[in-house]
């Protein structure tokens, strides 16, 4: 069974703080993704990584950066948190090795920036 | 840029009634996936459609992919309280990408 874990379920940070969200998958998946989920907006892709040290911007990368030093771990970094980054953050992983290439999601981190 | 819209945003039904959510893309898709997110949970993969006009069934759920591969639908027959959740479509616009464009989701509430 694929498992995707995220470092925290709930996080409260102050405006201007640097925030790290960690995601780990145990299935040797090549691809990892960070999304944010907001009511009425669905899931929006922040960043995507298809290999170690490789990253690609998604639809809303502004204010975020990512790091993938090891295949199983993908970190999302908020350099200077702002209140408009209060959201649910979902990590996902997928493989290119077998159809249907579905994405497996972690439980999510609900981040509140005050 | 590519967009995927879903309607309706919310649907409340009585248990036993049918339910349909529609997904429309601004561009032709290579394939489309559907996910379900239970309240408080995370999205879970349901199915993938690849071929133009494809129809797939999972028990009471019927998934369709449009002839032009720009729209899709999910129909649930005789809803049950276990169907409660948010349903997302997610399109892939190229065979060369692993990125999905998620729709805005339809939140289904079922009253017993």
mmCIF file of C-alpha atoms in Angstrom:
data_model
loop_
_atom_site.group_PDB
_atom_site.id
_atom_site.type_symbol
_atom_site.label_atom_id
_atom_site.label_comp_id
_atom_site.label_asym_id
_atom_site.label_seq_id
_atom_site.Cartn_x
_atom_site.Cartn_y
_atom_site.Cartn_z
ATOM 1 C CA UNK A 1 0.000 0.000 0.000
ATOM 2 C CA UNK A 2 1.344 3.397 -0.988
ATOM 3 C CA UNK A 3 1.846 5.718 1.894
ATOM 4 C CA UNK A 4 2.335 9.448 1.649
ATOM 5 C CA UNK A 5 2.928 11.201 4.939
ATOM 6 C CA UNK A 6 3.093 14.876 5.778
ATOM 7 C CA UNK A 7 4.961 16.286 8.740
ATOM 8 C CA UNK A 8 2.046 18.071 10.414
ATOM 9 C CA UNK A 9 -1.760 17.949 10.223
ATOM 10 C CA UNK A 10 -2.155 21.437 11.657
ATOM 11 C CA UNK A 11 0.295 24.330 11.776
ATOM 12 C CA UNK A 12 -0.045 27.902 13.014
ATOM 13 C CA UNK A 13 2.609 30.409 12.012
ATOM 14 C CA UNK A 14 3.058 34.163 12.214
ATOM 15 C CA UNK A 15 3.314 36.508 9.258
ATOM 16 C CA UNK A 16 6.906 36.720 8.041
ATOM 17 C CA UNK A 17 8.013 33.371 9.443
ATOM 18 C CA UNK A 18 9.784 30.817 7.265
ATOM 19 C CA UNK A 19 7.674 27.666 7.060
ATOM 20 C CA UNK A 20 8.736 24.164 6.044
ATOM 21 C CA UNK A 21 6.200 21.514 5.024
ATOM 22 C CA UNK A 22 7.624 18.038 4.603
ATOM 23 C CA UNK A 23 6.262 15.162 2.546
ATOM 24 C CA UNK A 24 7.567 11.591 2.407
ATOM 25 C CA UNK A 25 6.424 8.715 0.175
ATOM 26 C CA UNK A 26 7.446 5.079 0.545
ATOM 27 C CA UNK A 27 6.770 3.687 -2.942
ATOM 28 C CA UNK A 28 9.835 4.872 -4.850
ATOM 29 C CA UNK A 29 7.683 7.190 -6.962
ATOM 30 C CA UNK A 30 9.444 9.451 -9.434
ATOM 31 C CA UNK A 31 6.935 12.291 -9.291
ATOM 32 C CA UNK A 32 5.915 14.395 -6.341
ATOM 33 C CA UNK A 33 3.539 17.333 -6.188
ATOM 34 C CA UNK A 34 2.474 20.123 -3.857
ATOM 35 C CA UNK A 35 -1.060 21.509 -4.082
ATOM 36 C CA UNK A 36 -3.058 23.960 -2.095
ATOM 37 C CA UNK A 37 -6.778 23.445 -1.656
ATOM 38 C CA UNK A 38 -9.151 26.338 -1.070
ATOM 39 C CA UNK A 39 -12.973 26.256 -1.049
ATOM 40 C CA UNK A 40 -14.426 26.766 -4.511
ATOM 41 C CA UNK A 41 -11.009 26.695 -6.183
ATOM 42 C CA UNK A 42 -10.261 22.987 -6.166
ATOM 43 C CA UNK A 43 -6.653 21.818 -6.040
ATOM 44 C CA UNK A 44 -4.087 24.174 -7.497
ATOM 45 C CA UNK A 45 -0.596 22.966 -8.303
ATOM 46 C CA UNK A 46 2.199 24.903 -6.625
ATOM 47 C CA UNK A 47 5.277 22.904 -7.663
ATOM 48 C CA UNK A 48 6.057 19.546 -9.137
ATOM 49 C CA UNK A 49 9.187 17.380 -9.157
ATOM 50 C CA UNK A 50 9.829 14.501 -11.573
ATOM 51 C CA UNK A 51 13.220 13.497 -10.201
ATOM 52 C CA UNK A 52 15.677 14.246 -7.436
ATOM 53 C CA UNK A 53 16.824 17.879 -7.589
ATOM 54 C CA UNK A 54 14.425 18.541 -10.479
ATOM 55 C CA UNK A 55 11.472 20.868 -10.074
ATOM 56 C CA UNK A 56 8.918 22.567 -12.205
ATOM 57 C CA UNK A 57 6.612 25.480 -11.406
ATOM 58 C CA UNK A 58 2.934 24.812 -11.228
ATOM 59 C CA UNK A 59 0.109 27.294 -11.583
ATOM 60 C CA UNK A 60 0.710 29.306 -8.387
ATOM 61 C CA UNK A 61 4.424 29.166 -7.438
ATOM 62 C CA UNK A 62 4.746 32.753 -6.198
ATOM 63 C CA UNK A 63 5.784 32.928 -2.559
ATOM 64 C CA UNK A 64 6.839 29.269 -2.466
ATOM 65 C CA UNK A 65 9.951 27.239 -3.143
ATOM 66 C CA UNK A 66 10.638 23.506 -3.007
ATOM 67 C CA UNK A 67 13.456 21.099 -2.339
ATOM 68 C CA UNK A 68 13.933 17.490 -3.379
ATOM 69 C CA UNK A 69 17.290 16.184 -2.191
ATOM 70 C CA UNK A 70 16.136 12.570 -1.858
ATOM 71 C CA UNK A 71 13.683 10.653 -3.998
ATOM 72 C CA UNK A 72 11.263 9.947 -1.165
ATOM 73 C CA UNK A 73 11.116 13.467 0.269
ATOM 74 C CA UNK A 74 9.665 16.678 -1.164
ATOM 75 C CA UNK A 75 9.644 19.864 0.902
ATOM 76 C CA UNK A 76 7.583 22.985 0.408
ATOM 77 C CA UNK A 77 9.031 26.211 1.771
ATOM 78 C CA UNK A 78 7.219 29.445 2.441
ATOM 79 C CA UNK A 79 10.077 31.947 2.608
ATOM 80 C CA UNK A 80 8.031 34.617 4.399
ATOM 81 C CA UNK A 81 4.558 33.452 5.307
ATOM 82 C CA UNK A 82 1.644 35.746 4.599
ATOM 83 C CA UNK A 83 -2.010 35.552 5.639
ATOM 84 C CA UNK A 84 -3.104 34.765 2.066
ATOM 85 C CA UNK A 85 -1.117 31.534 2.339
ATOM 86 C CA UNK A 86 -3.522 30.225 4.965
ATOM 87 C CA UNK A 87 -4.802 27.071 3.304
ATOM 88 C CA UNK A 88 -4.835 23.270 3.199
ATOM 89 C CA UNK A 89 -1.631 21.939 1.625
ATOM 90 C CA UNK A 90 -1.689 18.533 -0.004
ATOM 91 C CA UNK A 91 1.300 16.519 -1.141
ATOM 92 C CA UNK A 92 0.961 13.772 -3.738
ATOM 93 C CA UNK A 93 3.173 11.267 -5.541
ATOM 94 C CA UNK A 94 2.880 9.176 -8.690
ATOM 95 C CA UNK A 95 4.918 6.799 -10.811
ATOM 96 C CA UNK A 96 5.602 6.650 -14.559
ATOM 97 C CA UNK A 97 6.130 2.881 -14.426
ATOM 98 C CA UNK A 98 2.546 1.655 -14.650
ATOM 99 C CA UNK A 99 -0.813 2.956 -15.859
ATOM 100 C CA UNK A 100 -2.982 4.724 -14.849
ATOM 101 C CA UNK A 101 -0.351 6.960 -13.216
ATOM 102 C CA UNK A 102 -2.761 8.048 -10.533
ATOM 103 C CA UNK A 103 -1.683 10.405 -7.789
ATOM 104 C CA UNK A 104 -1.568 9.261 -4.173
ATOM 105 C CA UNK A 105 -2.224 11.994 -1.658
ATOM 106 C CA UNK A 106 -1.037 12.613 1.857
ATOM 107 C CA UNK A 107 -3.447 13.572 4.650
ATOM 108 C CA UNK A 108 -2.809 17.294 4.208
ATOM 109 C CA UNK A 109 -1.465 20.094 6.395
ATOM 110 C CA UNK A 110 -3.847 22.840 7.406
ATOM 111 C CA UNK A 111 -1.709 25.950 7.722
ATOM 112 C CA UNK A 112 -2.949 29.088 9.422
ATOM 113 C CA UNK A 113 -0.872 32.257 9.138
ATOM 114 C CA UNK A 114 -1.780 34.947 11.664
ATOM 115 C CA UNK B 1 -3.749 28.607 -19.586
ATOM 116 C CA UNK B 2 -5.533 25.313 -19.276
ATOM 117 C CA UNK B 3 -8.616 25.304 -17.088
ATOM 118 C CA UNK B 4 -11.036 22.654 -15.943
ATOM 119 C CA UNK B 5 -14.427 23.730 -14.674
ATOM 120 C CA UNK B 6 -16.869 21.548 -12.797
ATOM 121 C CA UNK B 7 -20.571 22.028 -12.188
ATOM 122 C CA UNK B 8 -22.425 22.136 -9.953
ATOM 123 C CA UNK B 9 -20.288 23.366 -7.084
ATOM 124 C CA UNK B 10 -22.684 21.820 -4.534
ATOM 125 C CA UNK B 11 -25.457 19.267 -4.754
ATOM 126 C CA UNK B 12 -27.779 18.124 -2.013
ATOM 127 C CA UNK B 13 -29.838 15.016 -2.737
ATOM 128 C CA UNK B 14 -32.165 12.704 -0.882
ATOM 129 C CA UNK B 15 -30.803 9.208 -0.421
ATOM 130 C CA UNK B 16 -31.872 7.118 -3.399
ATOM 131 C CA UNK B 17 -31.842 10.006 -5.881
ATOM 132 C CA UNK B 18 -29.370 10.156 -8.740
ATOM 133 C CA UNK B 19 -26.476 12.606 -8.968
ATOM 134 C CA UNK B 20 -24.362 13.905 -11.845
ATOM 135 C CA UNK B 21 -21.321 16.168 -11.951
ATOM 136 C CA UNK B 22 -19.949 17.633 -15.164
ATOM 137 C CA UNK B 23 -16.413 18.562 -16.040
ATOM 138 C CA UNK B 24 -15.399 20.853 -18.925
ATOM 139 C CA UNK B 25 -11.913 21.605 -20.167
ATOM 140 C CA UNK B 26 -10.783 24.610 -22.185
ATOM 141 C CA UNK B 27 -8.452 22.353 -24.186
ATOM 142 C CA UNK B 28 -8.484 18.802 -25.506
ATOM 143 C CA UNK B 29 -7.263 16.321 -22.934
ATOM 144 C CA UNK B 30 -5.165 13.200 -23.418
ATOM 145 C CA UNK B 31 -6.987 11.549 -20.538
ATOM 146 C CA UNK B 32 -9.050 12.369 -17.483
ATOM 147 C CA UNK B 33 -9.079 11.004 -13.956
ATOM 148 C CA UNK B 34 -11.686 11.207 -11.220
ATOM 149 C CA UNK B 35 -10.991 11.460 -7.486
ATOM 150 C CA UNK B 36 -13.196 11.395 -4.390
ATOM 151 C CA UNK B 37 -12.435 13.271 -1.195
ATOM 152 C CA UNK B 38 -14.431 12.299 1.877
ATOM 153 C CA UNK B 39 -15.065 15.053 4.468
ATOM 154 C CA UNK B 40 -11.848 15.558 6.427
ATOM 155 C CA UNK B 41 -9.953 13.234 4.111
ATOM 156 C CA UNK B 42 -7.677 13.455 1.122
ATOM 157 C CA UNK B 43 -8.461 12.843 -2.567
ATOM 158 C CA UNK B 44 -8.505 9.179 -3.569
ATOM 159 C CA UNK B 45 -8.264 7.989 -7.165
ATOM 160 C CA UNK B 46 -11.409 6.441 -8.648
ATOM 161 C CA UNK B 47 -10.803 5.892 -12.355
ATOM 162 C CA UNK B 48 -9.077 7.027 -15.541
ATOM 163 C CA UNK B 49 -10.682 7.503 -18.976
ATOM 164 C CA UNK B 50 -8.491 7.628 -22.062
ATOM 165 C CA UNK B 51 -10.481 7.037 -25.228
ATOM 166 C CA UNK B 52 -12.882 9.393 -26.952
ATOM 167 C CA UNK B 53 -16.469 8.484 -25.979
ATOM 168 C CA UNK B 54 -15.297 5.997 -23.347
ATOM 169 C CA UNK B 55 -17.780 4.848 -20.700
ATOM 170 C CA UNK B 56 -16.738 2.969 -17.572
ATOM 171 C CA UNK B 57 -18.804 1.704 -14.658
ATOM 172 C CA UNK B 58 -17.974 0.993 -11.045
ATOM 173 C CA UNK B 59 -21.074 -0.433 -9.375
ATOM 174 C CA UNK B 60 -23.448 2.563 -9.117
ATOM 175 C CA UNK B 61 -20.942 5.022 -10.633
ATOM 176 C CA UNK B 62 -20.819 5.677 -14.393
ATOM 177 C CA UNK B 63 -18.002 7.722 -15.914
ATOM 178 C CA UNK B 64 -18.050 9.164 -19.433
ATOM 179 C CA UNK B 65 -15.418 10.898 -21.551
ATOM 180 C CA UNK B 66 -16.753 13.129 -24.314
ATOM 181 C CA UNK B 67 -16.224 12.506 -28.004
ATOM 182 C CA UNK B 68 -14.060 15.610 -28.311
ATOM 183 C CA UNK B 69 -12.123 14.685 -25.130
ATOM 184 C CA UNK B 70 -12.933 18.086 -23.634
ATOM 185 C CA UNK B 71 -15.646 17.074 -21.201
ATOM 186 C CA UNK B 72 -16.497 14.288 -18.809
ATOM 187 C CA UNK B 73 -19.222 13.324 -16.381
ATOM 188 C CA UNK B 74 -19.721 11.189 -13.306
ATOM 189 C CA UNK B 75 -23.203 9.822 -12.624
ATOM 190 C CA UNK B 76 -24.169 8.084 -9.407
ATOM 191 C CA UNK B 77 -27.355 6.014 -9.439
ATOM 192 C CA UNK B 78 -29.421 5.753 -6.266
ATOM 193 C CA UNK B 79 -27.100 7.673 -3.970
ATOM 194 C CA UNK B 80 -26.233 6.396 -0.518
ATOM 195 C CA UNK B 81 -24.906 8.275 2.506
ATOM 196 C CA UNK B 82 -21.511 6.707 1.835
ATOM 197 C CA UNK B 83 -21.335 8.715 -1.405
ATOM 198 C CA UNK B 84 -20.959 11.963 0.562
ATOM 199 C CA UNK B 85 -17.824 13.895 -0.348
ATOM 200 C CA UNK B 86 -16.263 16.102 -2.985
ATOM 201 C CA UNK B 87 -15.696 14.695 -6.464
ATOM 202 C CA UNK B 88 -12.874 16.087 -8.585
ATOM 203 C CA UNK B 89 -12.063 15.525 -12.196
ATOM 204 C CA UNK B 90 -8.426 15.974 -13.211
ATOM 205 C CA UNK B 91 -7.275 16.280 -16.790
ATOM 206 C CA UNK B 92 -3.948 15.615 -18.399
ATOM 207 C CA UNK B 93 -3.500 17.728 -21.506
ATOM 208 C CA UNK B 94 -0.455 15.950 -22.907
ATOM 209 C CA UNK B 95 0.920 12.423 -22.889
ATOM 210 C CA UNK B 96 4.337 13.949 -22.130
ATOM 211 C CA UNK B 97 3.421 15.422 -18.796
ATOM 212 C CA UNK B 98 2.673 13.950 -15.393
ATOM 213 C CA UNK B 99 0.836 17.086 -14.286
ATOM 214 C CA UNK B 100 -2.901 17.054 -13.788
ATOM 215 C CA UNK B 101 -5.245 20.046 -13.935
ATOM 216 C CA UNK B 102 -7.834 19.553 -11.249
ATOM 217 C CA UNK B 103 -11.381 20.754 -11.594
ATOM 218 C CA UNK B 104 -13.006 22.913 -8.978
ATOM 219 C CA UNK B 105 -14.872 19.953 -7.491
ATOM 220 C CA UNK B 106 -18.500 19.121 -6.752
ATOM 221 C CA UNK B 107 -19.465 18.667 -3.136
ATOM 222 C CA UNK B 108 -22.206 16.060 -2.692
ATOM 223 C CA UNK B 109 -24.381 15.920 0.401
ATOM 224 C CA UNK B 110 -26.822 13.019 0.792
ATOM 225 C CA UNK B 111 -29.724 13.263 3.228
ATOM 226 C CA UNK B 112 -31.065 9.985 4.647
#
